[in-house]
Amino acid sequence: MSRMFQPDPELTHRLTRRGMLGVAAGATAAALLGSTAVPAAATTGATDKTSGRGRPVLPPGRLGIQLYSLRDKVSTLGFAPVFAELEKYGYDEVEFAGYTQGSAGPITLAQLKRLARDHGLNPIGSHVGYYADDPNAYTFAQNLTKVLDDAQALGLKHIGTASGPFRYGSTVDAWKRAAEEFNTYGAAAKARGMKFYQHNHSEEFSFATDNPKVRLYDVLLRETDPDLVFLEMDIFWAYSGQFRFSKRPDGTPAPFEPLDYVLRQPHRYPLFHVKDGVSDPADTYGYRMTDVGDGDIDYQKFISAVTRLRGERLAHHWQAEHDQPAESFTFARRSSAYLHSLREKC
């Protein structure tokens, strides 16, 4: 049966703090459904970033979108019109952020799975909360079996959380304890033919409060079983983490490159969030979020570096996302057009 999405409290707090929780008022359903298909690359406003005459940077069949970016349209129109638009824009996959339609009416998991497939969209993953105080909450910690039942009913190959491993604090031992729980969820998911994953924000790249020489993200990687726990790198938040945490609390340098994490262990990163930002050192997070292709993150370089690795071209899934798009269908259309326009440099 259909289940209500439980918002991630950590993410909700962060978005509230940044003034990003409000959703823009959408146009009427008729106007939205009349939007055009994927335009030529010139209409994205990012043609200077598409140099090169090589093969497409984006692997075929691997462009998805995190439906959180379209939550305003899903809640007002329902999944069917949204999926129809995504099909027109050239998307191949969808990642869920809840399985209900809000005010647009109820839908069963079987109907949702069929609807996605009818529009040529592969349900690739979903975000679920890590834990909550409510014993009945729809989270991994409180209702693991239900979470996995629903994921299996949808035919998902990945099921994960956008919650950071901060349940027990920010010490090394606290993250080891969270890692043990992640290993448990990963083993349960693997038993059903799925991969459990964790999606980062910038705080994962901060330092342990009891040992400021240790980056918490490194604890997560080290303490989780690579055969059971996988990562979905949100590339925007990783570069935000680079901006915020390239120095330890005492001011000593601690530089890192997000791409290097992936290149060292590409098998651990089946999913990515492709999210763009304009560099702004005056912003707490170092970037102002924008549509993919309008920012300063070099996606030609990033995606090419991963997909050029031997045996890795089709091993990853690239999910466009914007936490608070000015107009969500426009974001989806322009982001797809830009990513499809990228070519590898010869």
Short mmCIF file of N, CA and C in Angstrom, two decimals, residues 205 207 212-213 215 242 245-248 251-257:
data_model
loop_
_atom_site.label_atom_id
_atom_site.label_comp_id
_atom_site.label_asym_id
_atom_site.label_seq_id
_atom_site.Cartn_x
_atom_site.Cartn_y
_atom_site.Cartn_z
N PHE A 205 31.56 16.10 5.61
CA PHE A 205 33.00 16.33 5.37
C PHE A 205 33.65 17.13 6.50
N PHE A 207 34.83 17.56 10.67
CA PHE A 207 35.80 16.80 11.45
C PHE A 207 35.19 16.30 12.75
N PRO A 212 39.92 16.28 15.84
CA PRO A 212 39.77 17.16 14.68
C PRO A 212 40.71 16.86 13.52
N LYS A 213 41.55 15.86 13.67
CA LYS A 213 42.38 15.44 12.54
C LYS A 213 41.65 14.45 11.65
N ARG A 215 38.44 13.32 9.42
CA ARG A 215 37.25 13.75 8.68
C ARG A 215 36.18 12.68 8.84
N GLN A 242 33.86 20.90 0.53
CA GLN A 242 35.24 21.30 0.23
C GLN A 242 35.47 22.75 0.61
N PHE A 245 35.24 22.87 4.66
CA PHE A 245 36.05 22.02 5.54
C PHE A 245 37.40 21.65 4.94
N SER A 246 38.01 22.57 4.21
CA SER A 246 39.37 22.35 3.71
C SER A 246 40.42 22.83 4.71
N LYS A 247 39.94 23.28 5.86
CA LYS A 247 40.82 23.58 7.00
C LYS A 247 40.22 22.96 8.24
N ARG A 248 41.09 22.45 9.10
CA ARG A 248 40.63 21.91 10.38
C ARG A 248 40.22 23.05 11.30
N GLY A 251 42.65 25.70 11.98
CA GLY A 251 43.14 26.49 10.86
C GLY A 251 44.17 25.81 9.99
N THR A 252 44.62 24.61 10.36
CA THR A 252 45.61 23.92 9.53
C THR A 252 44.95 23.38 8.26
N PRO A 253 45.68 23.38 7.15
CA PRO A 253 45.10 22.94 5.88
C PRO A 253 44.69 21.46 5.91
N ALA A 254 43.55 21.18 5.29
CA ALA A 254 43.07 19.80 5.13
C ALA A 254 42.33 19.70 3.80
N PRO A 255 43.03 19.97 2.69
CA PRO A 255 42.35 20.00 1.38
C PRO A 255 41.89 18.62 0.95
N PHE A 256 40.82 18.58 0.17
CA PHE A 256 40.37 17.33 -0.44
C PHE A 256 39.62 17.67 -1.71
N GLU A 257 39.53 16.70 -2.60
CA GLU A 257 38.83 16.85 -3.87
C GLU A 257 37.72 15.80 -3.92
#
